[in-house]
Amino acid sequence: MAAKDRGHIRRRLTALLASAAVCVNAFHPVTVHAQEPASAPVVADDAKMLLRANELVYNQDAQRVTATGGVQIYYNRYRMVAQRVEYNQETGRVTAVGNIELIEPDGNRIYAEELDVTDDFGQGFLNALRVETTDNTRLAAESAERLPGDLMVLNNGVYTACLPCAEKPGKAPLWQVKAQRVIQNGQTHTIRLQNARFELFGMPIGYLPFLVVPDQTVERKSGFLFPRMSLDDNLGFGLTIPYYQVITPSMDATLSPTYYTGQGLLLQGEVRNRFENGRHTFRFAGIDQRDPDSFDAGTSDRAADTRLMAASKAEFQINPRWTFGWDVMVQSDNNFSKTYSLDGVEDDVFRNEAYLIGLGDRNYFDLHAYYFDIQDTAEARTAERRQAIVYPSLDYQYIAPEPVAGGQLTITNNLTNLSRREEELALVGTSDRYPGLDGNYTRFTTEAEWKRTFSTSGGLLLTPLLAARGDALRHSMSEPSFTSGGTTYSYDGLEDSGAYGRYMLTAGMEARYPFLISTQNSSHIIEPIAQVYVRPDEQYAGGLPNEDAQSFVFDATNLFERDKFSGLDRIEGGTRANVGLRYTGSFDNGIGLRGIFGQSFHLAGQNSFATDDLVNVGANSGLESDRSDYVGMAGIDLPQGFSLSAGARFDQDTFEVQRTDAEFSYTTARLSGSLIYTQIEAQPEYGSSDDTDLLQSSSSFRINENWSVAGSAIWDLNDQEVIRRGVGLTYADECTIFTVAYSDERADATNANDWTVTARVTFRTLGEIDLGSALE
């Protein structure tokens, strides 16, 4: 056979491989956000083709080349088998018949019984086509035709992402899409489905006379997206039909009109823009409510007719170390976004923020401004006006790259500047509290800390510490006083409006003596720890605004902290010693043990936790006396997936439990969950006049390979009632996820709904349907 003929045959057989492969993409669904399709393998000029067959016949008179009997072709990473392959040079057609199987370089498999194509790729057909892709999607068609004009047509096509039933291969999959004709246009890069229907459990549940979607070569294409549904007692049934629009290569938008049978048409949209160094998203929504009287009287939902929202979110990478961005939202009333579950802005508290963040090897810069949008039903926006407006808050930390006097030097700075439009004052239990005063407050704090660890020959670790802190403050807060039940309450310890300065110098020493106990099958580390910090009294203790140190829990986690307050507005002063014992153990069978136990002592000076405060932050904390309560924590981890930990605070004199936090968690092949118990004795000076006993439970159980059930609940053991509970049932397989859930909670003035039922079904590669129900 002449070399020229061999080359000619090779090119024609290559046409057979390429023509068959193009069919795999004719009906493969693509979303509008599809990634860039993988390029076909580049054919090298010297690529060789391997052909194997029981018999190869070249009929020069008839101009036919025929390979028969177990034909195998390998070329440019394509692999194909067939019973017979023939090339007719006179008609210019390549045919293959008999159990055709083609494996593409990306792993997709194409099966057919008969293939006939022209050698210029212009026309051809396949019979009994079947395609299996690497992502477990499947396509079948009675026949496929390639027509002039770069058209590919599949007749009676069926698509699914579900695997066939192993026991009953002929059984219909959980869901599938059928179309009478599927037309792929290579010029317009579209796929048109004619007379398409969606089947669930073999039953048709949806029909479209035609549907046009982008083909696999298109990254983004304008068009309608999968519809969404919802159900609510005040809004009615809602149907959303999103439309996606490509504006530029770096800009697109989604318009999502929703018609609610109760309230009319809600128009919601999102515009996205990408830049070389970041991205920006703009959201908007609006509705003219048809029936606002369906909402509860006296609420912002009922008072509003026309409701509007606009939001902007952006993040830009200035350089590898610096990031700048914002996330802001404005709306015509305080509950629009939450009531209509607007995408990205529906949280109970929406945090408007703008920020600049820098991260270096040994320093950190964080500049944030905040405005808190409280979404509730109160028409007067009282809760929102009581929130602090922060402009700005700056945190900067620097760690010296080289040792200073052999130790580590850390410098920390904080600037807080805020204002409040309305004061938050309340009588909680028997305690008057003033968590928020209206007015302006500015504080700048800088602190330098040096510490170094020395190790003695006997194993004793000594860590001396020196710290110096300075604060410059200015406030113009209102006088803390209010009247409740005919009685006037006030706090007389607040310093007058003006500028103030304060400092704190600390000299400390920590001693640790860890020693190791090893046995044949375990190791244990026992580490006695003692600390002493010598400091002057806290200046203006309780006399300045307290914005960031209002919450405080004394437990084993902060026993050895130098300053146990949760924020910078309060400073721990006076001389204090912390002593305790830390233990860690591990066993060869995988069991792990851990524990801490200790106590704190106020040795001299004024006890900061015993001073008055706007919110009585130190009251009933266990640190307000010279000898603190005992605190401890213990935990055990088992190799079977079980873990138990408990922390407690015990009265210094009676050893009575003042607070308990216990958690039991487990993770097995079919069962996982956790049980959390919290017990807090009454803290009347802190605002809690009753004991608190809460039990929280959450668990999930895998019934079988596909079905699972999950539940959660919170019990108030004192009132003997359930605060919140929920249960959900989930089905999941390789192509479908279905979830239905129920939840309720104790009636609360801030909650619009007492119980909620939600459902979601997701069809892989197609989309999802959300159905929610919220009924009072």
mmCIF file with all atom_site columns, N, CA, C and O in Angstrom, residues 722-725 743-748 751 753-755:
data_model
loop_
_atom_site.group_PDB
_atom_site.id
_atom_site.type_symbol
_atom_site.label_atom_id
_atom_site.label_alt_id
_atom_site.label_comp_id
_atom_site.label_asym_id
_atom_site.label_entity_id
_atom_site.label_seq_id
_atom_site.pdbx_PDB_ins_code
_atom_site.Cartn_x
_atom_site.Cartn_y
_atom_site.Cartn_z
_atom_site.occupancy
_atom_site.B_iso_or_equiv
_atom_site.pdbx_formal_charge
_atom_site.auth_seq_id
_atom_site.auth_comp_id
_atom_site.auth_asym_id
_atom_site.auth_atom_id
_atom_site.pdbx_PDB_model_num
ATOM 1  N N  . VAL A 1 722 ? -40.023 23.788 75.910 1.00 0.00 ? 722 VAL A N  1
ATOM 2  C CA . VAL A 1 722 ? -39.097 23.767 74.789 1.00 0.00 ? 722 VAL A CA 1
ATOM 3  C C  . VAL A 1 722 ? -39.016 25.164 74.193 1.00 0.00 ? 722 VAL A C  1
ATOM 4  O O  . VAL A 1 722 ? -40.039 25.740 73.795 1.00 0.00 ? 722 VAL A O  1
ATOM 5  N N  . ILE A 1 723 ? -37.813 25.715 74.115 1.00 0.00 ? 723 ILE A N  1
ATOM 6  C CA . ILE A 1 723 ? -37.628 27.042 73.535 1.00 0.00 ? 723 ILE A CA 1
ATOM 7  C C  . ILE A 1 723 ? -37.640 26.964 72.018 1.00 0.00 ? 723 ILE A C  1
ATOM 8  O O  . ILE A 1 723 ? -38.247 27.788 71.334 1.00 0.00 ? 723 ILE A O  1
ATOM 9  N N  . ARG A 1 724 ? -36.957 25.977 71.489 1.00 0.00 ? 724 ARG A N  1
ATOM 10 C CA . ARG A 1 724 ? -36.864 25.838 70.033 1.00 0.00 ? 724 ARG A CA 1
ATOM 11 C C  . ARG A 1 724 ? -36.650 24.363 69.700 1.00 0.00 ? 724 ARG A C  1
ATOM 12 O O  . ARG A 1 724 ? -35.983 23.643 70.433 1.00 0.00 ? 724 ARG A O  1
ATOM 13 N N  . ARG A 1 725 ? -37.244 23.936 68.586 1.00 0.00 ? 725 ARG A N  1
ATOM 14 C CA . ARG A 1 725 ? -37.051 22.557 68.144 1.00 0.00 ? 725 ARG A CA 1
ATOM 15 C C  . ARG A 1 725 ? -37.210 22.495 66.642 1.00 0.00 ? 725 ARG A C  1
ATOM 16 O O  . ARG A 1 725 ? -37.823 23.361 66.022 1.00 0.00 ? 725 ARG A O  1
ATOM 17 N N  . SER A 1 743 ? -39.583 23.530 61.980 1.00 0.00 ? 743 SER A N  1
ATOM 18 C CA . SER A 1 743 ? -38.993 24.135 63.167 1.00 0.00 ? 743 SER A CA 1
ATOM 19 C C  . SER A 1 743 ? -40.007 25.065 63.810 1.00 0.00 ? 743 SER A C  1
ATOM 20 O O  . SER A 1 743 ? -40.860 25.647 63.135 1.00 0.00 ? 743 SER A O  1
ATOM 21 N N  . ASP A 1 744 ? -39.921 25.200 65.128 1.00 0.00 ? 744 ASP A N  1
ATOM 22 C CA . ASP A 1 744 ? -40.745 26.177 65.842 1.00 0.00 ? 744 ASP A CA 1
ATOM 23 C C  . ASP A 1 744 ? -39.945 26.688 67.023 1.00 0.00 ? 744 ASP A C  1
ATOM 24 O O  . ASP A 1 744 ? -38.903 26.142 67.391 1.00 0.00 ? 744 ASP A O  1
ATOM 25 N N  . GLU A 1 745 ? -40.420 27.763 67.612 1.00 0.00 ? 745 GLU A N  1
ATOM 26 C CA . GLU A 1 745 ? -39.762 28.339 68.761 1.00 0.00 ? 745 GLU A CA 1
ATOM 27 C C  . GLU A 1 745 ? -40.777 29.036 69.634 1.00 0.00 ? 745 GLU A C  1
ATOM 28 O O  . GLU A 1 745 ? -41.897 29.351 69.205 1.00 0.00 ? 745 GLU A O  1
ATOM 29 N N  . ARG A 1 746 ? -40.371 29.290 70.864 1.00 0.00 ? 746 ARG A N  1
ATOM 30 C CA . ARG A 1 746 ? -41.255 29.916 71.838 1.00 0.00 ? 746 ARG A CA 1
ATOM 31 C C  . ARG A 1 746 ? -41.679 31.295 71.348 1.00 0.00 ? 746 ARG A C  1
ATOM 32 O O  . ARG A 1 746 ? -40.897 32.030 70.742 1.00 0.00 ? 746 ARG A O  1
ATOM 33 N N  . ALA A 1 747 ? -42.937 31.634 71.551 1.00 0.00 ? 747 ALA A N  1
ATOM 34 C CA . ALA A 1 747 ? -43.457 32.916 71.080 1.00 0.00 ? 747 ALA A CA 1
ATOM 35 C C  . ALA A 1 747 ? -42.612 34.059 71.602 1.00 0.00 ? 747 ALA A C  1
ATOM 36 O O  . ALA A 1 747 ? -42.227 34.105 72.773 1.00 0.00 ? 747 ALA A O  1
ATOM 37 N N  . ASP A 1 748 ? -42.301 34.998 70.713 1.00 0.00 ? 748 ASP A N  1
ATOM 38 C CA . ASP A 1 748 ? -41.459 36.142 71.038 1.00 0.00 ? 748 ASP A CA 1
ATOM 39 C C  . ASP A 1 748 ? -41.949 37.321 70.219 1.00 0.00 ? 748 ASP A C  1
ATOM 40 O O  . ASP A 1 748 ? -42.308 37.175 69.054 1.00 0.00 ? 748 ASP A O  1
ATOM 41 N N  . ASN A 1 751 ? -40.398 37.779 66.818 1.00 0.00 ? 751 ASN A N  1
ATOM 42 C CA . ASN A 1 751 ? -40.552 36.751 65.802 1.00 0.00 ? 751 ASN A CA 1
ATOM 43 C C  . ASN A 1 751 ? -41.889 36.902 65.098 1.00 0.00 ? 751 ASN A C  1
ATOM 44 O O  . ASN A 1 751 ? -42.941 36.955 65.738 1.00 0.00 ? 751 ASN A O  1
ATOM 45 N N  . ASN A 1 753 ? -43.058 34.666 62.977 1.00 0.00 ? 753 ASN A N  1
ATOM 46 C CA . ASN A 1 753 ? -43.635 33.350 62.744 1.00 0.00 ? 753 ASN A CA 1
ATOM 47 C C  . ASN A 1 753 ? -43.299 32.417 63.896 1.00 0.00 ? 753 ASN A C  1
ATOM 48 O O  . ASN A 1 753 ? -42.171 32.396 64.378 1.00 0.00 ? 753 ASN A O  1
ATOM 49 N N  . ASP A 1 754 ? -44.287 31.646 64.324 1.00 0.00 ? 754 ASP A N  1
ATOM 50 C CA . ASP A 1 754 ? -44.071 30.709 65.414 1.00 0.00 ? 754 ASP A CA 1
ATOM 51 C C  . ASP A 1 754 ? -43.483 29.396 64.922 1.00 0.00 ? 754 ASP A C  1
ATOM 52 O O  . ASP A 1 754 ? -42.712 28.757 65.627 1.00 0.00 ? 754 ASP A O  1
ATOM 53 N N  . TRP A 1 755 ? -43.872 28.970 63.722 1.00 0.00 ? 755 TRP A N  1
ATOM 54 C CA . TRP A 1 755 ? -43.324 27.727 63.189 1.00 0.00 ? 755 TRP A CA 1
ATOM 55 C C  . TRP A 1 755 ? -43.160 27.841 61.690 1.00 0.00 ? 755 TRP A C  1
ATOM 56 O O  . TRP A 1 755 ? -43.818 28.633 61.024 1.00 0.00 ? 755 TRP A O  1
#
